[in-house]
């Protein structure tokens, strides 16, 4: 049996940043695509963006959180901690 | 002189029509110190992602300006001394 390619699964998210070198913290619609429904920032494994883009996204999300444009991560009630992997 | 972007969240109980004039008053400090105000964009009332000082909404305004670092610092200080200002953020668009 041939070995399976390492990244055989289709991308969960198409990368909406094509060579973008600037991420605006005011662009809430774009940033929302990079957070989970709990408000956590999605990992690079999921977002498939470059390391540089991930840093820009993370910084923009954190700035947006400070200005109440995006929520801080919240724990849904009734679900024990540490079980949430997204 | 540097370009700055200042975002302000104001108390939602303010009348939105008075927001622009009252911001202008604050921006006097920029003009007096030789800076210039390029744009004042009042977004209007917007739902906050979480409550700030027991407010669920806020009036957002984004100001683009050119000034010295000391001037912006003073502007930010004066804004934050005002009760009607819930939160501010000063950014340099070139580096962010």
Tab-separated table of N, CA and C in Angstrom:
chain	number	residue	atom	x	y	z
A	1	UNK	N	0.846	-1.190	0.000
A	1	UNK	CA	0.000	0.000	0.000
A	1	UNK	C	0.881	1.239	0.000
A	2	UNK	N	0.620	2.182	-0.911
A	2	UNK	CA	1.476	3.377	-0.940
A	2	UNK	C	1.185	4.285	0.252
A	3	UNK	N	2.196	4.988	0.750
A	3	UNK	CA	1.950	5.892	1.888
A	3	UNK	C	1.039	7.039	1.478
A	4	UNK	N	0.191	7.397	2.405
A	4	UNK	CA	-0.725	8.511	2.098
A	4	UNK	C	0.037	9.832	2.120
A	5	UNK	N	-0.327	10.717	1.177
A	5	UNK	CA	0.307	12.037	1.245
A	5	UNK	C	-0.042	12.720	2.564
A	6	UNK	N	0.888	13.521	3.059
A	6	UNK	CA	0.713	14.060	4.402
A	6	UNK	C	-0.466	15.025	4.498
A	7	UNK	N	-0.668	15.805	3.445
A	7	UNK	CA	-1.778	16.774	3.520
A	7	UNK	C	-2.827	16.412	2.483
A	8	UNK	N	-3.426	15.253	2.692
A	8	UNK	CA	-4.400	14.787	1.720
A	8	UNK	C	-5.761	15.453	1.910
A	9	UNK	N	-6.047	15.857	3.155
A	9	UNK	CA	-7.382	16.417	3.394
A	9	UNK	C	-7.503	17.790	2.754
A	10	UNK	N	-8.703	18.108	2.243
A	10	UNK	CA	-8.865	19.414	1.619
A	10	UNK	C	-8.765	20.529	2.653
A	11	UNK	N	-8.391	21.688	2.212
A	11	UNK	CA	-8.271	22.808	3.133
A	11	UNK	C	-9.628	23.158	3.717
A	12	UNK	N	-9.612	23.376	5.029
A	12	UNK	CA	-10.866	23.795	5.665
A	12	UNK	C	-11.206	25.220	5.263
A	13	UNK	N	-10.177	26.047	5.112
A	13	UNK	CA	-10.413	27.444	4.758
A	13	UNK	C	-9.538	27.797	3.575
A	14	UNK	N	-10.166	28.340	2.558
A	14	UNK	CA	-9.369	28.897	1.479
A	14	UNK	C	-8.691	30.150	2.019
A	15	UNK	N	-7.450	30.323	1.650
A	15	UNK	CA	-6.698	31.483	2.140
A	15	UNK	C	-7.201	32.738	1.427
A	16	UNK	N	-7.890	33.631	2.179
A	16	UNK	CA	-8.403	34.831	1.513
A	16	UNK	C	-7.343	35.914	1.344
A	17	UNK	N	-6.153	35.675	1.881
A	17	UNK	CA	-5.095	36.689	1.789
A	17	UNK	C	-4.123	36.258	0.701
A	18	UNK	N	-4.216	36.847	-0.442
A	18	UNK	CA	-3.285	36.502	-1.507
A	18	UNK	C	-2.141	37.494	-1.516
A	19	UNK	N	-1.075	37.112	-0.862
A	19	UNK	CA	0.090	37.988	-0.804
A	19	UNK	C	-0.189	39.305	-0.101
A	20	UNK	N	-1.131	39.264	0.843
A	20	UNK	CA	-1.444	40.487	1.575
A	20	UNK	C	-0.355	40.743	2.608
A	21	UNK	N	0.105	41.992	2.696
A	21	UNK	CA	1.146	42.284	3.689
A	21	UNK	C	0.631	43.245	4.748
A	22	UNK	N	-0.680	43.405	4.820
A	22	UNK	CA	-1.251	44.307	5.809
A	22	UNK	C	-2.642	43.802	6.170
A	23	UNK	N	-2.908	43.651	7.450
A	23	UNK	CA	-4.230	43.214	7.899
A	23	UNK	C	-4.786	44.305	8.804
A	24	UNK	N	-5.932	44.827	8.434
A	24	UNK	CA	-6.537	45.933	9.174
A	24	UNK	C	-7.381	45.390	10.320
A	25	UNK	N	-7.144	45.908	11.530
A	25	UNK	CA	-7.923	45.416	12.683
A	25	UNK	C	-9.370	45.865	12.598
A	26	UNK	N	-9.685	46.812	11.733
A	26	UNK	CA	-11.056	47.285	11.590
A	26	UNK	C	-11.890	46.392	10.661
A	27	UNK	N	-11.200	45.518	9.920
A	27	UNK	CA	-11.897	44.644	8.966
A	27	UNK	C	-12.445	43.427	9.702
A	28	UNK	N	-13.546	43.661	10.411
A	28	UNK	CA	-14.073	42.620	11.293
A	28	UNK	C	-14.533	41.408	10.500
A	29	UNK	N	-15.099	41.649	9.328
A	29	UNK	CA	-15.611	40.534	8.538
A	29	UNK	C	-14.490	39.563	8.156
A	30	UNK	N	-13.352	40.120	7.750
A	30	UNK	CA	-12.214	39.267	7.409
A	30	UNK	C	-11.700	38.531	8.647
A	31	UNK	N	-11.542	39.266	9.743
A	31	UNK	CA	-10.959	38.667	10.944
A	31	UNK	C	-11.850	37.569	11.505
A	32	UNK	N	-13.153	37.722	11.331
A	32	UNK	CA	-14.078	36.710	11.854
A	32	UNK	C	-13.843	35.349	11.216
A	33	UNK	N	-13.320	35.333	9.996
A	33	UNK	CA	-13.065	34.056	9.354
A	33	UNK	C	-11.876	33.331	10.006
A	34	UNK	N	-11.123	34.044	10.853
A	34	UNK	CA	-9.951	33.438	11.479
A	34	UNK	C	-10.157	33.144	12.955
A	35	UNK	N	-11.388	33.281	13.459
A	35	UNK	CA	-11.640	32.909	14.844
A	35	UNK	C	-12.732	31.844	14.890
A	36	UNK	N	-12.666	31.017	15.915
A	36	UNK	CA	-13.672	29.975	16.083
A	36	UNK	C	-14.928	30.598	16.684
A	37	UNK	N	-15.985	29.810	16.805
A	37	UNK	CA	-17.216	30.392	17.364
A	37	UNK	C	-17.047	30.736	18.839
A	38	UNK	N	-15.988	30.213	19.454
A	38	UNK	CA	-15.694	30.624	20.832
A	38	UNK	C	-14.891	31.903	20.909
A	39	UNK	N	-14.394	32.346	19.784
A	39	UNK	CA	-13.586	33.560	19.787
A	39	UNK	C	-12.099	33.298	19.790
A	40	UNK	N	-11.702	32.020	19.746
A	40	UNK	CA	-10.270	31.716	19.716
A	40	UNK	C	-9.699	31.934	18.321
A	41	UNK	N	-8.440	32.310	18.278
A	41	UNK	CA	-7.766	32.478	16.990
A	41	UNK	C	-7.461	31.088	16.437
A	42	UNK	N	-7.804	30.877	15.172
A	42	UNK	CA	-7.561	29.559	14.571
A	42	UNK	C	-6.067	29.368	14.318
A	43	UNK	N	-5.627	28.146	14.493
A	43	UNK	CA	-4.212	27.841	14.353
A	43	UNK	C	-3.809	27.858	12.880
A	44	UNK	N	-2.515	27.938	12.652
A	44	UNK	CA	-2.007	27.922	11.276
A	44	UNK	C	-2.311	26.605	10.595
A	45	UNK	N	-2.381	25.553	11.395
A	45	UNK	CA	-2.716	24.251	10.831
A	45	UNK	C	-4.069	24.316	10.134
A	46	UNK	N	-4.950	25.125	10.708
A	46	UNK	CA	-6.289	25.248	10.156
A	46	UNK	C	-6.348	26.331	9.079
A	47	UNK	N	-5.725	27.465	9.362
A	47	UNK	CA	-5.872	28.601	8.446
A	47	UNK	C	-5.015	28.461	7.199
A	48	UNK	N	-3.908	27.735	7.290
A	48	UNK	CA	-3.040	27.516	6.136
A	48	UNK	C	-2.468	28.813	5.569
A	49	UNK	N	-2.272	29.794	6.397
A	49	UNK	CA	-1.649	31.017	5.916
A	49	UNK	C	-0.157	30.972	6.251
A	50	UNK	N	0.611	31.900	5.695
A	50	UNK	CA	2.039	31.933	5.977
A	50	UNK	C	2.258	32.403	7.410
A	51	UNK	N	3.443	32.138	7.937
A	51	UNK	CA	3.756	32.513	9.312
A	51	UNK	C	3.597	34.013	9.503
A	52	UNK	N	4.058	34.767	8.504
A	52	UNK	CA	3.972	36.221	8.584
A	52	UNK	C	2.513	36.679	8.613
A	53	UNK	N	1.710	36.060	7.749
A	53	UNK	CA	0.299	36.437	7.714
A	53	UNK	C	-0.391	36.089	9.025
A	54	UNK	N	-0.029	34.937	9.588
A	54	UNK	CA	-0.640	34.529	10.849
A	54	UNK	C	-0.334	35.533	11.960
A	55	UNK	N	0.911	36.042	11.959
A	55	UNK	CA	1.270	37.056	12.959
A	55	UNK	C	0.449	38.323	12.762
A	56	UNK	N	0.309	38.739	11.496
A	56	UNK	CA	-0.470	39.947	11.213
A	56	UNK	C	-1.922	39.762	11.631
A	57	UNK	N	-2.461	38.575	11.340
A	57	UNK	CA	-3.849	38.290	11.700
A	57	UNK	C	-4.010	38.320	13.215
A	58	UNK	N	-3.064	37.650	13.907
A	58	UNK	CA	-3.169	37.565	15.363
A	58	UNK	C	-3.129	38.957	15.988
A	59	UNK	N	-2.236	39.784	15.476
A	59	UNK	CA	-2.132	41.135	16.037
A	59	UNK	C	-3.406	41.932	15.754
A	60	UNK	N	-3.926	41.798	14.543
A	60	UNK	CA	-5.143	42.533	14.186
A	60	UNK	C	-6.313	42.080	15.061
A	61	UNK	N	-6.407	40.771	15.298
A	61	UNK	CA	-7.501	40.261	16.127
A	61	UNK	C	-7.376	40.801	17.547
A	62	UNK	N	-6.147	40.838	18.061
A	62	UNK	CA	-5.963	41.314	19.432
A	62	UNK	C	-6.290	42.795	19.545
A	63	UNK	N	-5.923	43.564	18.532
A	63	UNK	CA	-6.290	44.984	18.540
A	63	UNK	C	-7.803	45.137	18.458
A	64	UNK	N	-8.431	44.334	17.606
A	64	UNK	CA	-9.887	44.421	17.458
A	64	UNK	C	-10.581	44.044	18.757
A	65	UNK	N	-10.013	43.082	19.490
A	65	UNK	CA	-10.602	42.699	20.771
A	65	UNK	C	-10.544	43.854	21.756
A	66	UNK	N	-9.426	44.552	21.765
A	66	UNK	CA	-9.288	45.661	22.711
A	66	UNK	C	-10.338	46.719	22.461
A	67	UNK	N	-10.726	46.882	21.184
A	67	UNK	CA	-11.726	47.892	20.860
A	67	UNK	C	-13.130	47.292	20.766
A	68	UNK	N	-13.332	46.127	21.358
A	68	UNK	CA	-14.648	45.484	21.425
A	68	UNK	C	-15.265	45.248	20.053
A	69	UNK	N	-14.420	45.117	19.039
A	69	UNK	CA	-14.938	44.773	17.717
A	69	UNK	C	-15.101	43.258	17.610
A	70	UNK	N	-14.257	42.529	18.346
A	70	UNK	CA	-14.335	41.068	18.393
A	70	UNK	C	-14.361	40.654	19.865
A	71	UNK	N	-14.967	39.502	20.155
A	71	UNK	CA	-15.012	39.062	21.545
A	71	UNK	C	-13.700	38.404	21.981
A	72	UNK	N	-13.445	38.431	23.265
A	72	UNK	CA	-12.365	37.617	23.815
A	72	UNK	C	-12.862	36.177	23.877
A	73	UNK	N	-11.965	35.193	23.899
A	73	UNK	CA	-12.422	33.808	23.962
A	73	UNK	C	-13.278	33.593	25.199
A	74	UNK	N	-14.370	32.862	25.019
A	74	UNK	CA	-15.255	32.627	26.151
A	74	UNK	C	-15.489	31.140	26.282
A	75	UNK	N	-15.681	30.722	27.496
A	75	UNK	CA	-15.955	29.324	27.776
A	75	UNK	C	-17.453	29.126	27.754
A	76	UNK	N	-17.931	28.230	26.884
A	76	UNK	CA	-19.356	27.948	26.865
A	76	UNK	C	-19.730	27.254	28.159
A	77	UNK	N	-20.881	27.602	28.755
A	77	UNK	CA	-21.232	26.992	30.048
A	77	UNK	C	-21.533	25.509	29.897
A	78	UNK	N	-21.175	24.739	30.914
A	78	UNK	CA	-21.506	23.325	30.938
A	78	UNK	C	-20.519	22.425	30.232
A	79	UNK	N	-19.476	22.993	29.653
A	79	UNK	CA	-18.480	22.169	28.977
A	79	UNK	C	-17.162	22.280	29.760
A	80	UNK	N	-16.626	21.117	30.183
A	80	UNK	CA	-15.408	21.202	30.994
A	80	UNK	C	-14.235	21.777	30.219
A	81	UNK	N	-13.348	22.420	30.952
A	81	UNK	CA	-12.180	23.051	30.349
A	81	UNK	C	-11.231	22.022	29.762
A	82	UNK	N	-10.487	22.406	28.750
A	82	UNK	CA	-9.442	21.553	28.215
A	82	UNK	C	-9.929	20.563	27.184
A	83	UNK	N	-11.246	20.524	26.955
A	83	UNK	CA	-11.763	19.579	25.972
A	83	UNK	C	-11.938	20.243	24.608
A	84	UNK	N	-11.618	21.522	24.571
A	84	UNK	CA	-11.920	22.305	23.364
A	84	UNK	C	-10.664	22.427	22.510
A	85	UNK	N	-10.646	21.686	21.425
A	85	UNK	CA	-9.492	21.771	20.530
A	85	UNK	C	-9.957	22.279	19.181
A	86	UNK	N	-9.654	23.535	18.891
A	86	UNK	CA	-10.052	24.012	17.563
A	86	UNK	C	-8.980	24.881	16.972
B	1	UNK	N	7.113	64.516	12.374
B	1	UNK	CA	5.663	64.341	12.186
B	1	UNK	C	5.380	62.939	11.676
B	2	UNK	N	4.375	62.342	12.230
B	2	UNK	CA	4.011	60.985	11.834
B	2	UNK	C	2.511	60.894	11.617
B	3	UNK	N	2.166	59.903	10.814
B	3	UNK	CA	0.745	59.669	10.582
B	3	UNK	C	0.227	58.749	11.682
B	4	UNK	N	-0.936	59.064	12.175
B	4	UNK	CA	-1.560	58.263	13.219
B	4	UNK	C	-3.011	58.002	12.867
B	5	UNK	N	-3.496	56.910	13.425
B	5	UNK	CA	-4.920	56.610	13.330
B	5	UNK	C	-5.415	56.438	14.760
B	6	UNK	N	-6.388	57.237	15.108
B	6	UNK	CA	-6.920	57.190	16.473
B	6	UNK	C	-8.360	56.698	16.407
B	7	UNK	N	-8.629	55.624	17.136
B	7	UNK	CA	-10.010	55.154	17.217
B	7	UNK	C	-10.545	55.480	18.599
B	8	UNK	N	-11.771	55.989	18.632
B	8	UNK	CA	-12.386	56.385	19.893
B	8	UNK	C	-13.743	55.704	20.013
B	9	UNK	N	-14.031	55.163	21.176
B	9	UNK	CA	-15.380	54.675	21.462
B	9	UNK	C	-16.006	55.632	22.459
B	10	UNK	N	-17.152	56.186	22.076
B	10	UNK	CA	-17.820	57.181	22.912
B	10	UNK	C	-19.089	56.595	23.531
B	11	UNK	N	-19.499	57.227	24.617
B	11	UNK	CA	-20.720	56.826	25.320
B	11	UNK	C	-21.911	56.830	24.363
B	12	UNK	N	-22.702	55.737	24.329
B	12	UNK	CA	-23.810	55.663	23.375
B	12	UNK	C	-24.958	56.618	23.696
B	13	UNK	N	-24.980	57.173	24.917
B	13	UNK	CA	-26.083	58.078	25.261
B	13	UNK	C	-25.897	59.462	24.646
B	14	UNK	N	-24.724	59.710	24.079
B	14	UNK	CA	-24.514	60.997	23.405
B	14	UNK	C	-25.362	61.067	22.142
B	15	UNK	N	-25.705	62.296	21.785
B	15	UNK	CA	-26.397	62.520	20.520
B	15	UNK	C	-25.365	62.420	19.395
B	16	UNK	N	-25.660	61.557	18.421
B	16	UNK	CA	-24.652	61.309	17.377
B	16	UNK	C	-24.289	62.566	16.591
B	17	UNK	N	-25.237	63.521	16.528
B	17	UNK	CA	-24.950	64.742	15.767
B	17	UNK	C	-23.918	65.619	16.474
B	18	UNK	N	-23.815	65.451	17.795
B	18	UNK	CA	-22.871	66.291	18.523
B	18	UNK	C	-21.475	65.686	18.553
B	19	UNK	N	-21.332	64.460	18.028
B	19	UNK	CA	-20.046	63.764	18.139
B	19	UNK	C	-18.958	64.489	17.353
B	20	UNK	N	-19.260	64.783	16.090
B	20	UNK	CA	-18.250	65.440	15.255
B	20	UNK	C	-17.762	66.758	15.849
B	21	UNK	N	-18.675	67.672	16.222
B	21	UNK	CA	-18.203	68.938	16.794
B	21	UNK	C	-17.380	68.745	18.058
B	22	UNK	N	-17.801	67.812	18.927
B	22	UNK	CA	-17.053	67.670	20.177
B	22	UNK	C	-15.693	67.029	19.928
B	23	UNK	N	-15.592	66.162	18.923
B	23	UNK	CA	-14.272	65.624	18.582
B	23	UNK	C	-13.377	66.738	18.042
B	24	UNK	N	-13.972	67.624	17.249
B	24	UNK	CA	-13.205	68.741	16.690
B	24	UNK	C	-12.532	69.536	17.791
B	25	UNK	N	-13.269	69.709	18.910
B	25	UNK	CA	-12.727	70.450	20.034
B	25	UNK	C	-11.425	69.811	20.525
B	26	UNK	N	-11.448	68.475	20.614
B	26	UNK	CA	-10.246	67.764	21.052
B	26	UNK	C	-9.127	67.885	20.033
B	27	UNK	N	-9.515	67.900	18.764
B	27	UNK	CA	-8.501	67.920	17.725
B	27	UNK	C	-7.835	69.282	17.609
B	28	UNK	N	-8.363	70.266	18.316
B	28	UNK	CA	-7.726	71.580	18.344
B	28	UNK	C	-6.277	71.478	18.778
B	29	UNK	N	-5.996	70.570	19.700
B	29	UNK	CA	-4.631	70.425	20.211
B	29	UNK	C	-3.674	70.000	19.090
B	30	UNK	N	-4.196	69.206	18.152
B	30	UNK	CA	-3.355	68.764	17.034
B	30	UNK	C	-3.039	69.943	16.116
B	31	UNK	N	-4.072	70.715	15.807
B	31	UNK	CA	-3.883	71.840	14.882
B	31	UNK	C	-3.005	72.913	15.509
B	32	UNK	N	-3.174	73.152	16.797
B	32	UNK	CA	-2.375	74.182	17.463
B	32	UNK	C	-0.897	73.814	17.495
B	33	UNK	N	-0.599	72.530	17.525
B	33	UNK	CA	0.795	72.094	17.582
B	33	UNK	C	1.389	71.851	16.201
B	34	UNK	N	0.713	72.332	15.176
B	34	UNK	CA	1.283	72.232	13.830
B	34	UNK	C	0.963	70.940	13.104
B	35	UNK	N	0.102	70.107	13.697
B	35	UNK	CA	-0.304	68.882	13.010
B	35	UNK	C	-1.496	69.140	12.121
B	36	UNK	N	-1.939	68.100	11.427
B	36	UNK	CA	-3.113	68.261	10.578
B	36	UNK	C	-4.021	67.048	10.728
B	37	UNK	N	-5.310	67.287	10.600
B	37	UNK	CA	-6.299	66.221	10.694
B	37	UNK	C	-6.778	65.909	9.290
B	38	UNK	N	-6.512	64.674	8.834
B	38	UNK	CA	-6.877	64.328	7.449
B	38	UNK	C	-8.342	63.924	7.337
B	39	UNK	N	-8.808	63.151	8.317
B	39	UNK	CA	-10.147	62.589	8.160
B	39	UNK	C	-10.741	62.271	9.525
B	40	UNK	N	-12.010	62.578	9.681
B	40	UNK	CA	-12.744	62.149	10.870
B	40	UNK	C	-13.920	61.317	10.373
B	41	UNK	N	-13.893	60.050	10.690
B	41	UNK	CA	-14.927	59.130	10.212
B	41	UNK	C	-15.739	58.649	11.409
B	42	UNK	N	-16.975	59.126	11.522
B	42	UNK	CA	-17.844	58.691	12.618
B	42	UNK	C	-18.669	57.514	12.115
B	43	UNK	N	-18.401	56.349	12.688
B	43	UNK	CA	-19.120	55.129	12.265
B	43	UNK	C	-20.560	55.138	12.761
B	44	UNK	N	-20.773	55.814	13.873
B	44	UNK	CA	-22.089	55.761	14.502
B	44	UNK	C	-22.155	54.665	15.543
B	45	UNK	N	-23.367	54.396	15.993
B	45	UNK	CA	-23.549	53.443	17.079
B	45	UNK	C	-23.320	52.016	16.589
B	46	UNK	N	-22.640	51.254	17.418
B	46	UNK	CA	-22.291	49.902	17.040
B	46	UNK	C	-22.353	49.054	18.296
B	47	UNK	N	-22.770	47.823	18.124
B	47	UNK	CA	-22.845	46.905	19.262
B	47	UNK	C	-21.418	46.506	19.679
B	48	UNK	N	-21.136	46.530	20.979
B	48	UNK	CA	-19.819	46.141	21.465
B	48	UNK	C	-19.770	44.620	21.636
B	49	UNK	N	-18.615	44.035	21.402
B	49	UNK	CA	-18.468	42.587	21.557
B	49	UNK	C	-18.595	42.179	23.024
B	50	UNK	N	-18.340	43.118	23.910
B	50	UNK	CA	-18.535	42.880	25.342
B	50	UNK	C	-18.821	44.235	25.969
B	51	UNK	N	-19.416	44.236	27.157
B	51	UNK	CA	-19.788	45.505	27.787
B	51	UNK	C	-18.544	46.283	28.220
B	52	UNK	N	-18.578	47.580	27.992
B	52	UNK	CA	-17.545	48.473	28.513
B	52	UNK	C	-18.252	49.481	29.409
B	53	UNK	N	-17.867	49.518	30.670
B	53	UNK	CA	-18.489	50.418	31.649
B	53	UNK	C	-20.011	50.292	31.590
B	54	UNK	N	-20.482	49.056	31.548
B	54	UNK	CA	-21.916	48.713	31.556
B	54	UNK	C	-22.652	49.183	30.307
B	55	UNK	N	-21.937	49.501	29.263
B	55	UNK	CA	-22.574	49.882	28.007
B	55	UNK	C	-22.476	48.725	27.025
B	56	UNK	N	-23.600	48.407	26.388
B	56	UNK	CA	-23.598	47.340	25.389
B	56	UNK	C	-23.322	47.885	23.993
B	57	UNK	N	-23.442	49.200	23.850
B	57	UNK	CA	-23.178	49.836	22.559
B	57	UNK	C	-22.173	50.962	22.748
B	58	UNK	N	-21.639	51.413	21.628
B	58	UNK	CA	-20.726	52.550	21.677
B	58	UNK	C	-20.759	53.276	20.354
B	59	UNK	N	-20.410	54.557	20.384
B	59	UNK	CA	-20.305	55.323	19.153
B	59	UNK	C	-18.830	55.310	18.746
B	60	UNK	N	-18.569	54.744	17.555
B	60	UNK	CA	-17.188	54.615	17.096
B	60	UNK	C	-16.827	55.795	16.197
B	61	UNK	N	-15.581	56.243	16.325
B	61	UNK	CA	-15.062	57.267	15.424
B	61	UNK	C	-13.600	56.961	15.145
B	62	UNK	N	-13.196	57.121	13.898
B	62	UNK	CA	-11.805	56.896	13.502
B	62	UNK	C	-11.262	58.193	12.919
B	63	UNK	N	-10.121	58.619	13.464
B	63	UNK	CA	-9.523	59.888	13.054
B	63	UNK	C	-8.153	59.604	12.454
B	64	UNK	N	-7.927	60.087	11.248
B	64	UNK	CA	-6.595	60.023	10.641
B	64	UNK	C	-5.940	61.385	10.806
B	65	UNK	N	-4.732	61.388	11.331
B	65	UNK	CA	-4.078	62.678	11.536
B	65	UNK	C	-2.565	62.551	11.402
B	66	UNK	N	-1.945	63.695	11.231
B	66	UNK	CA	-0.487	63.783	11.192
B	66	UNK	C	-0.054	64.713	12.313
B	67	UNK	N	0.850	64.245	13.142
B	67	UNK	CA	1.280	65.067	14.274
B	67	UNK	C	2.573	64.501	14.849
B	68	UNK	N	3.122	65.212	15.811
B	68	UNK	CA	4.313	64.710	16.501
B	68	UNK	C	3.863	63.711	17.567
B	69	UNK	N	4.756	62.811	17.966
B	69	UNK	CA	4.393	61.832	18.995
B	69	UNK	C	3.862	62.484	20.275
B	70	UNK	N	4.477	63.602	20.680
B	70	UNK	CA	4.053	64.250	21.923
B	70	UNK	C	2.627	64.776	21.802
B	71	UNK	N	2.294	65.288	20.624
B	71	UNK	CA	0.945	65.839	20.426
B	71	UNK	C	-0.104	64.751	20.525
B	72	UNK	N	0.174	63.605	19.900
B	72	UNK	CA	-0.801	62.518	19.929
B	72	UNK	C	-0.971	61.993	21.339
B	73	UNK	N	0.135	61.953	22.062
B	73	UNK	CA	0.079	61.484	23.434
B	73	UNK	C	-0.831	62.394	24.260
B	74	UNK	N	-0.688	63.688	24.027
B	74	UNK	CA	-1.517	64.655	24.747
B	74	UNK	C	-2.988	64.516	24.351
B	75	UNK	N	-3.230	64.318	23.056
B	75	UNK	CA	-4.605	64.114	22.582
B	75	UNK	C	-5.216	62.887	23.248
B	76	UNK	N	-4.466	61.810	23.280
B	76	UNK	CA	-4.954	60.565	23.875
B	76	UNK	C	-5.240	60.764	25.363
B	77	UNK	N	-4.355	61.515	26.033
B	77	UNK	CA	-4.533	61.772	27.462
B	77	UNK	C	-5.829	62.548	27.715
B	78	UNK	N	-6.007	63.600	26.890
B	78	UNK	CA	-7.192	64.429	27.081
B	78	UNK	C	-8.475	63.659	26.778
B	79	UNK	N	-8.428	62.806	25.759
B	79	UNK	CA	-9.613	62.004	25.441
B	79	UNK	C	-9.971	61.103	26.614
B	80	UNK	N	-8.955	60.470	27.172
B	80	UNK	CA	-9.215	59.513	28.244
B	80	UNK	C	-9.636	60.170	29.552
B	81	UNK	N	-9.395	61.489	29.673
B	81	UNK	CA	-9.846	62.195	30.874
B	81	UNK	C	-11.345	62.472	30.815
B	82	UNK	N	-11.913	62.341	29.613
B	82	UNK	CA	-13.319	62.677	29.427
B	82	UNK	C	-14.199	61.467	29.731
B	83	UNK	N	-15.242	61.717	30.518
B	83	UNK	CA	-16.131	60.616	30.900
B	83	UNK	C	-16.815	59.979	29.694
B	84	UNK	N	-17.140	60.786	28.711
B	84	UNK	CA	-17.901	60.296	27.555
B	84	UNK	C	-17.073	59.373	26.668
B	85	UNK	N	-15.756	59.337	26.867
B	85	UNK	CA	-14.889	58.477	26.057
B	85	UNK	C	-14.717	57.149	26.786
B	86	UNK	N	-15.198	56.081	26.171
B	86	UNK	CA	-15.104	54.765	26.807
B	86	UNK	C	-13.740	54.138	26.584
B	87	UNK	N	-13.171	54.343	25.385
B	87	UNK	CA	-11.896	53.702	25.073
B	87	UNK	C	-11.268	54.380	23.866
B	88	UNK	N	-9.936	54.330	23.820
B	88	UNK	CA	-9.231	54.889	22.652
B	88	UNK	C	-8.150	53.908	22.220
B	89	UNK	N	-7.752	54.053	20.966
B	89	UNK	CA	-6.590	53.305	20.481
B	89	UNK	C	-5.852	54.173	19.479
B	90	UNK	N	-4.547	54.288	19.679
B	90	UNK	CA	-3.708	55.056	18.765
B	90	UNK	C	-2.805	54.079	18.032
B	91	UNK	N	-2.840	54.111	16.699
B	91	UNK	CA	-2.011	53.217	15.901
B	91	UNK	C	-1.298	54.020	14.829
B	92	UNK	N	-0.145	53.511	14.416
B	92	UNK	CA	0.506	54.068	13.239
B	92	UNK	C	0.226	53.116	12.088
B	93	UNK	N	-0.562	53.565	11.122
B	93	UNK	CA	-0.974	52.652	10.035
B	93	UNK	C	0.214	52.076	9.265
B	94	UNK	N	1.324	52.784	9.232
B	94	UNK	CA	2.485	52.276	8.481
B	94	UNK	C	3.047	50.991	9.082
B	95	UNK	N	3.003	50.888	10.400
B	95	UNK	CA	3.643	49.731	11.025
B	95	UNK	C	2.632	48.673	11.463
B	96	UNK	N	1.349	48.938	11.265
B	96	UNK	CA	0.365	47.938	11.690
B	96	UNK	C	-0.383	47.364	10.509
